[in-house]
Amino acid sequence: MPTEPPMAMVARALTARGADVVVVDPQSLAGAAVDVVLSGAGPGRPGGRLAGVIRTCGRSVELERVTAAYLRPVEPDVVPGLDPAERGRARQVHDTLLSFTEVADAMGGCRLANPLSAMASNTSKPYQAQLIAGHGFYTPATLVSDDPDEVLGFVDRHRGAVYKSTSGIRSVVTAFDPARDTGRLDRLRWCPVQFQEHLDGPDVRVHVVGDRALAVLADSAAVDYRYARLQVGADARLRPYALGDGIAERCVALAADLGLPFAGVDLKLLPDGRVACFEVNPSPGFSWYETATGLPIAAAVADWLLTPAG
């Protein structure tokens, strides 16, 4: 969406650097067109040529001119105001455009933040946690279950727990309250939930952009600082945070290993000096962090996109 803050901020930063920016508005997809032609590629013939054109919002752009793309796609099924025929047409254009970005990324001629295929690691937090552990971060003890007795045993062993969505869909991280939640555990049979040991310490969001790591510390008593006003009645206070070189390097290496040039790495600094990592967000909504701290995250994304590929 052109007015969504992260998209608008990156578009402004690109325009300020002299880039020719084309924003593909999901609400205009039904009237847009994407023609893609891939020729000359195949087994033993890696030097394929990608051609075609994007027509949207009065613009017609040859695909060969596209050197970079910043992706925050919106599924046509959730775009308001489209009738069934328009929604079907929008779906065709949407899927073709995303296919173009995957092929362009694979061929190496287009910088992508981020390939949708790479973003898929976040659709399963337990799966992603295994990849995170390989980079030396502590990962909290975790249980994904639809069994009330199993959950109560986990909470007892860890003297408390928090729960959240198992998938990449945003949810409010909440502390397990025996008085409130024990009677609701039978609902787990409809949808398994992820439970984790409750860790103490400040939260740090690290925005990795290429080989840069821009970190923000969140000061809040809330379990989920993003919803601090809901949980404790006061917003979290954000400030820039200087990461140690070793932690910054691990964040950059982790994002690179996941194939994410732009990522939001969620850390917690534990009292004993360990650094826990909860997840890596493949499409970080960074605008809050930049507005609150002044960190040049949008500028960093724009600079990375404008760096020649290869």
Short mmCIF file of C-alpha atoms in Angstrom, two decimals:
data_model
loop_
_atom_site.label_atom_id
_atom_site.label_comp_id
_atom_site.label_asym_id
_atom_site.label_seq_id
_atom_site.Cartn_x
_atom_site.Cartn_y
_atom_site.Cartn_z
CA MET A 1 0.00 0.00 0.00
CA PRO A 2 1.61 3.32 -1.04
CA THR A 3 0.54 5.05 2.18
CA GLU A 4 1.74 2.31 4.52
CA PRO A 5 4.57 3.94 6.54
CA PRO A 6 7.44 1.51 5.74
CA MET A 7 6.61 1.57 2.02
CA ALA A 8 6.17 5.35 1.96
CA MET A 9 9.43 5.95 3.85
CA VAL A 10 11.51 3.71 1.57
CA ALA A 11 9.90 5.23 -1.54
CA ARG A 12 10.75 8.74 -0.29
CA ALA A 13 14.34 7.73 0.47
CA LEU A 14 14.73 6.22 -3.00
CA THR A 15 13.24 9.28 -4.70
CA ALA A 16 15.54 11.56 -2.71
CA ARG A 17 18.47 9.59 -4.15
CA GLY A 18 17.28 10.12 -7.71
CA ALA A 19 15.74 6.70 -8.26
CA ASP A 20 12.78 6.21 -10.60
CA VAL A 21 10.28 4.58 -8.23
CA VAL A 22 7.22 2.62 -9.36
CA VAL A 23 4.82 1.64 -6.57
CA VAL A 24 2.45 -1.16 -7.52
CA ASP A 25 -0.71 -0.37 -5.54
CA PRO A 26 -2.70 -3.53 -4.59
CA GLN A 27 -5.93 -1.59 -5.12
CA SER A 28 -4.92 -1.01 -8.76
CA LEU A 29 -3.88 -4.59 -9.55
CA ALA A 30 -7.13 -5.42 -11.37
CA GLY A 31 -6.30 -2.74 -13.94
CA ALA A 32 -2.58 -3.54 -14.12
CA ALA A 33 -0.72 -5.98 -16.35
CA VAL A 34 2.54 -7.86 -16.11
CA ASP A 35 3.98 -9.65 -19.13
CA VAL A 36 7.04 -11.83 -18.50
CA VAL A 37 9.18 -13.64 -21.07
CA LEU A 38 12.10 -15.85 -20.03
CA SER A 39 14.18 -17.01 -22.96
CA GLY A 40 17.47 -18.73 -23.54
CA ALA A 41 17.60 -20.45 -20.14
CA GLY A 42 17.50 -24.15 -19.44
CA PRO A 43 19.66 -27.16 -18.56
CA GLY A 44 23.21 -26.32 -19.56
CA ARG A 45 22.11 -22.81 -20.66
CA PRO A 46 22.19 -20.64 -17.54
CA GLY A 47 22.46 -17.33 -19.39
CA GLY A 48 18.75 -16.73 -19.78
CA ARG A 49 17.17 -13.38 -20.62
CA LEU A 50 14.26 -11.94 -18.71
CA ALA A 51 12.05 -9.49 -20.57
CA GLY A 52 8.58 -8.07 -20.38
CA VAL A 53 6.69 -5.06 -19.08
CA ILE A 54 4.75 -3.81 -16.05
CA ARG A 55 1.79 -1.53 -16.75
CA THR A 56 0.33 0.09 -13.66
CA CYS A 57 -1.07 3.46 -12.56
CA GLY A 58 -0.40 5.07 -15.93
CA ARG A 59 3.19 3.79 -16.11
CA SER A 60 4.67 1.25 -18.49
CA VAL A 61 8.06 -0.05 -17.35
CA GLU A 62 10.25 -2.60 -19.11
CA LEU A 63 11.28 -5.37 -16.73
CA GLU A 64 14.88 -5.15 -17.90
CA ARG A 65 15.01 -1.67 -16.35
CA VAL A 66 14.03 -2.95 -12.90
CA THR A 67 17.20 -3.14 -10.82
CA ALA A 68 15.68 -3.58 -7.36
CA ALA A 69 12.40 -4.23 -5.58
CA TYR A 70 11.12 -3.70 -2.04
CA LEU A 71 8.33 -6.16 -1.34
CA ARG A 72 5.47 -5.69 1.12
CA PRO A 73 2.76 -7.47 -0.87
CA VAL A 74 -0.89 -7.47 0.10
CA GLU A 75 -2.95 -10.49 -0.90
CA PRO A 76 -5.76 -9.51 -3.32
CA ASP A 77 -8.22 -11.46 -1.18
CA VAL A 78 -7.92 -8.85 1.58
CA VAL A 79 -7.89 -5.74 -0.62
CA PRO A 80 -11.16 -3.88 0.00
CA GLY A 81 -13.49 -2.74 -2.75
CA LEU A 82 -12.76 -5.40 -5.40
CA ASP A 83 -15.66 -7.37 -6.90
CA PRO A 84 -15.11 -11.10 -7.62
CA ALA A 85 -14.05 -10.54 -11.24
CA GLU A 86 -11.59 -7.80 -10.24
CA ARG A 87 -10.25 -9.97 -7.45
CA GLY A 88 -9.55 -12.82 -9.86
CA ARG A 89 -7.77 -10.48 -12.27
CA ALA A 90 -5.80 -8.92 -9.40
CA ARG A 91 -4.74 -12.40 -8.26
CA GLN A 92 -3.34 -13.20 -11.71
CA VAL A 93 -1.34 -9.97 -11.84
CA HIS A 94 -0.19 -10.36 -8.22
CA ASP A 95 1.09 -13.91 -8.75
CA THR A 96 2.80 -13.05 -12.04
CA LEU A 97 4.55 -10.05 -10.50
CA LEU A 98 5.81 -12.10 -7.56
CA SER A 99 6.99 -14.82 -9.93
CA PHE A 100 8.95 -12.16 -11.82
CA THR A 101 10.69 -11.07 -8.61
CA GLU A 102 11.70 -14.66 -7.80
CA VAL A 103 13.12 -15.25 -11.27
CA ALA A 104 14.88 -11.88 -11.36
CA ASP A 105 16.45 -12.60 -7.98
CA ALA A 106 17.58 -16.07 -9.06
CA MET A 107 19.17 -14.66 -12.21
CA GLY A 108 21.12 -12.15 -10.15
CA GLY A 109 20.20 -8.96 -11.97
CA CYS A 110 17.76 -7.52 -9.45
CA ARG A 111 18.18 -6.71 -5.75
CA LEU A 112 15.25 -7.91 -3.67
CA ALA A 113 14.25 -7.00 -0.13
CA ASN A 114 13.13 -9.69 0.33
CA PRO A 115 12.47 -12.72 -1.87
CA LEU A 116 9.16 -14.25 -0.83
CA SER A 117 10.72 -17.71 -0.94
CA ALA A 118 13.21 -16.60 1.74
CA MET A 119 10.47 -15.01 3.84
CA ALA A 120 8.82 -18.43 4.18
CA SER A 121 11.12 -19.46 7.07
CA ASN A 122 9.02 -17.28 9.38
CA THR A 123 5.81 -19.19 8.70
CA SER A 124 6.92 -21.65 11.39
CA LYS A 125 8.56 -20.14 14.47
CA PRO A 126 9.77 -23.54 15.77
CA TYR A 127 11.46 -24.28 12.43
CA GLN A 128 13.12 -20.88 12.34
CA ALA A 129 14.28 -21.30 15.96
CA GLN A 130 16.37 -24.29 14.90
CA LEU A 131 18.16 -22.14 12.33
CA ILE A 132 18.66 -19.37 14.89
CA ALA A 133 20.29 -21.75 17.40
CA GLY A 134 22.95 -22.57 14.83
CA HIS A 135 24.22 -18.99 15.06
CA GLY A 136 25.04 -19.09 18.76
CA PHE A 137 21.95 -17.40 20.18
CA TYR A 138 20.05 -18.84 23.10
CA THR A 139 16.59 -20.03 22.12
CA PRO A 140 14.00 -20.37 24.90
CA ALA A 141 12.59 -23.75 25.84
CA THR A 142 9.52 -24.18 23.65
CA LEU A 143 6.43 -26.36 23.55
CA VAL A 144 3.89 -26.45 20.73
CA SER A 145 0.90 -28.44 21.92
CA ASP A 146 -2.84 -29.05 21.87
CA ASP A 147 -2.68 -31.07 25.13
CA PRO A 148 -3.73 -29.16 28.30
CA ASP A 149 -1.85 -31.52 30.65
CA GLU A 150 1.32 -31.17 28.61
CA VAL A 151 1.05 -27.39 28.79
CA LEU A 152 0.50 -27.35 32.56
CA GLY A 153 3.54 -29.57 33.02
CA PHE A 154 5.64 -27.20 30.90
CA VAL A 155 4.46 -24.15 32.84
CA ASP A 156 5.25 -25.89 36.14
CA ARG A 157 8.75 -26.97 35.06
CA HIS A 158 9.67 -23.46 33.91
CA ARG A 159 7.89 -21.64 36.76
CA GLY A 160 5.76 -19.74 34.30
CA ALA A 161 5.55 -19.30 30.56
CA VAL A 162 4.42 -17.02 27.77
CA TYR A 163 2.35 -18.01 24.75
CA LYS A 164 2.16 -16.78 21.17
CA SER A 165 1.26 -17.79 17.63
CA THR A 166 3.19 -20.70 16.16
CA SER A 167 3.11 -19.15 12.69
CA GLY A 168 4.42 -15.86 11.35
CA ILE A 169 1.04 -14.20 11.92
CA ARG A 170 1.44 -11.43 14.48
CA SER A 171 0.02 -12.18 17.92
CA VAL A 172 0.29 -10.49 21.32
CA VAL A 173 2.84 -12.34 23.45
CA THR A 174 1.08 -12.97 26.77
CA ALA A 175 2.17 -14.39 30.12
CA PHE A 176 0.35 -17.55 31.16
CA ASP A 177 -1.95 -16.73 34.07
CA PRO A 178 -3.17 -19.92 35.83
CA ALA A 179 -6.30 -18.20 37.15
CA ARG A 180 -7.28 -16.90 33.74
CA ASP A 181 -5.87 -19.44 31.32
CA THR A 182 -6.10 -22.90 32.89
CA GLY A 183 -9.83 -23.10 32.23
CA ARG A 184 -9.30 -22.13 28.60
CA LEU A 185 -6.73 -24.81 27.75
CA ASP A 186 -9.39 -27.11 26.27
CA ARG A 187 -9.52 -24.65 23.34
CA LEU A 188 -6.06 -25.85 22.28
CA ARG A 189 -7.65 -28.80 20.49
CA TRP A 190 -8.83 -26.33 17.84
CA CYS A 191 -5.42 -24.73 17.33
CA PRO A 192 -2.04 -25.75 18.83
CA VAL A 193 -0.26 -22.85 20.50
CA GLN A 194 3.41 -22.13 21.17
CA PHE A 195 4.47 -21.84 24.82
CA GLN A 196 7.93 -20.66 25.86
CA GLU A 197 9.82 -20.16 29.10
CA HIS A 198 9.48 -16.61 30.39
CA LEU A 199 12.82 -14.78 30.05
CA ASP A 200 13.80 -11.60 31.89
CA GLY A 201 15.84 -8.75 30.44
CA PRO A 202 15.52 -5.84 28.01
CA ASP A 203 14.31 -6.40 24.43
CA VAL A 204 16.38 -5.31 21.45
CA ARG A 205 15.15 -5.12 17.86
CA VAL A 206 18.00 -5.27 15.35
CA HIS A 207 17.29 -4.12 11.81
CA VAL A 208 19.76 -5.84 9.52
CA VAL A 209 20.21 -4.15 6.15
CA GLY A 210 22.86 -5.90 4.10
CA ASP A 211 25.95 -5.86 6.30
CA ARG A 212 24.61 -3.16 8.65
CA ALA A 213 22.90 -3.72 12.00
CA LEU A 214 20.78 -0.88 13.42
CA ALA A 215 19.61 -1.72 16.94
CA VAL A 216 16.86 -0.31 19.17
CA LEU A 217 16.45 -1.08 22.88
CA ALA A 218 12.89 -1.16 24.23
CA ASP A 219 12.45 -0.09 27.85
CA SER A 220 9.17 -1.52 29.16
CA ALA A 221 7.76 -3.74 31.90
CA ALA A 222 5.36 -5.34 29.40
CA VAL A 223 5.72 -8.95 28.28
CA ASP A 224 5.24 -7.74 24.70
CA TYR A 225 6.66 -4.22 24.45
CA ARG A 226 4.85 -3.62 21.15
CA TYR A 227 1.60 -3.71 23.10
CA ALA A 228 2.90 -2.09 26.28
CA ARG A 229 0.01 0.36 26.54
CA LEU A 230 -2.43 -2.57 26.46
CA GLN A 231 -0.48 -4.64 28.98
CA VAL A 232 0.95 -2.10 31.46
CA GLY A 233 -0.77 1.18 30.56
CA ALA A 234 2.29 2.99 29.17
CA ASP A 235 4.10 2.87 25.84
CA ALA A 236 7.57 1.36 25.60
CA ARG A 237 10.44 3.85 25.45
CA LEU A 238 12.73 3.22 22.50
CA ARG A 239 16.34 4.34 22.13
CA PRO A 240 19.27 3.48 19.86
CA TYR A 241 21.43 0.70 21.23
CA ALA A 242 25.09 -0.04 20.53
CA LEU A 243 25.49 -3.74 19.84
CA GLY A 244 28.75 -5.43 20.59
CA ASP A 245 30.61 -6.37 17.41
CA GLY A 246 30.10 -10.06 18.02
CA ILE A 247 26.32 -9.76 18.37
CA ALA A 248 26.02 -7.47 15.33
CA GLU A 249 28.04 -9.90 13.23
CA ARG A 250 25.89 -12.82 14.34
CA CYS A 251 22.71 -10.92 13.44
CA VAL A 252 24.07 -10.11 9.97
CA ALA A 253 25.20 -13.70 9.44
CA LEU A 254 21.84 -15.06 10.61
CA ALA A 255 19.86 -12.82 8.24
CA ALA A 256 22.19 -13.73 5.38
CA ASP A 257 21.82 -17.45 6.14
CA LEU A 258 18.04 -17.02 5.93
CA GLY A 259 18.42 -15.21 2.58
CA LEU A 260 17.06 -11.94 4.02
CA PRO A 261 18.95 -8.76 3.05
CA PHE A 262 16.50 -6.80 5.23
CA ALA A 263 15.34 -8.36 8.49
CA GLY A 264 14.17 -7.54 12.00
CA VAL A 265 15.97 -9.71 14.55
CA ASP A 266 14.25 -9.88 17.95
CA LEU A 267 16.69 -10.30 20.85
CA LYS A 268 16.51 -10.32 24.65
CA LEU A 269 19.55 -9.52 26.80
CA LEU A 270 19.48 -12.00 29.68
CA PRO A 271 20.81 -11.11 33.17
CA ASP A 272 23.54 -13.78 32.95
CA GLY A 273 25.03 -12.24 29.79
CA ARG A 274 23.49 -14.60 27.26
CA VAL A 275 21.63 -13.21 24.26
CA ALA A 276 18.35 -14.88 23.35
CA CYS A 277 16.82 -14.62 19.89
CA PHE A 278 13.10 -15.19 19.47
CA GLU A 279 12.64 -14.82 15.73
CA VAL A 280 13.72 -13.07 12.55
CA ASN A 281 11.00 -10.93 10.96
CA PRO A 282 11.32 -11.09 7.15
CA SER A 283 9.21 -7.97 6.51
CA PRO A 284 9.89 -5.65 9.44
CA GLY A 285 7.53 -2.75 10.03
CA PHE A 286 10.38 -0.46 10.98
CA SER A 287 8.64 2.92 10.89
CA TRP A 288 7.90 3.05 14.63
CA TYR A 289 11.54 2.36 15.48
CA GLU A 290 12.88 4.96 13.06
CA THR A 291 10.40 7.65 14.09
CA ALA A 292 11.11 7.10 17.79
CA THR A 293 14.90 6.95 17.58
CA GLY A 294 15.96 8.71 14.39
CA LEU A 295 17.91 5.68 13.17
CA PRO A 296 18.19 5.91 9.34
CA ILE A 297 16.60 2.55 8.57
CA ALA A 298 14.70 3.63 5.43
CA ALA A 299 17.84 5.34 4.11
CA ALA A 300 19.84 2.16 4.71
CA VAL A 301 17.26 0.11 2.79
CA ALA A 302 17.29 2.61 -0.08
CA ASP A 303 21.10 2.62 -0.23
CA TRP A 304 21.17 -1.19 -0.29
CA LEU A 305 18.55 -1.35 -3.06
CA LEU A 306 20.53 1.15 -5.16
CA THR A 307 23.81 -0.73 -4.82
CA PRO A 308 24.43 -2.56 -8.12
CA ALA A 309 23.70 -6.29 -7.89
CA GLY A 310 26.47 -8.78 -8.35
#
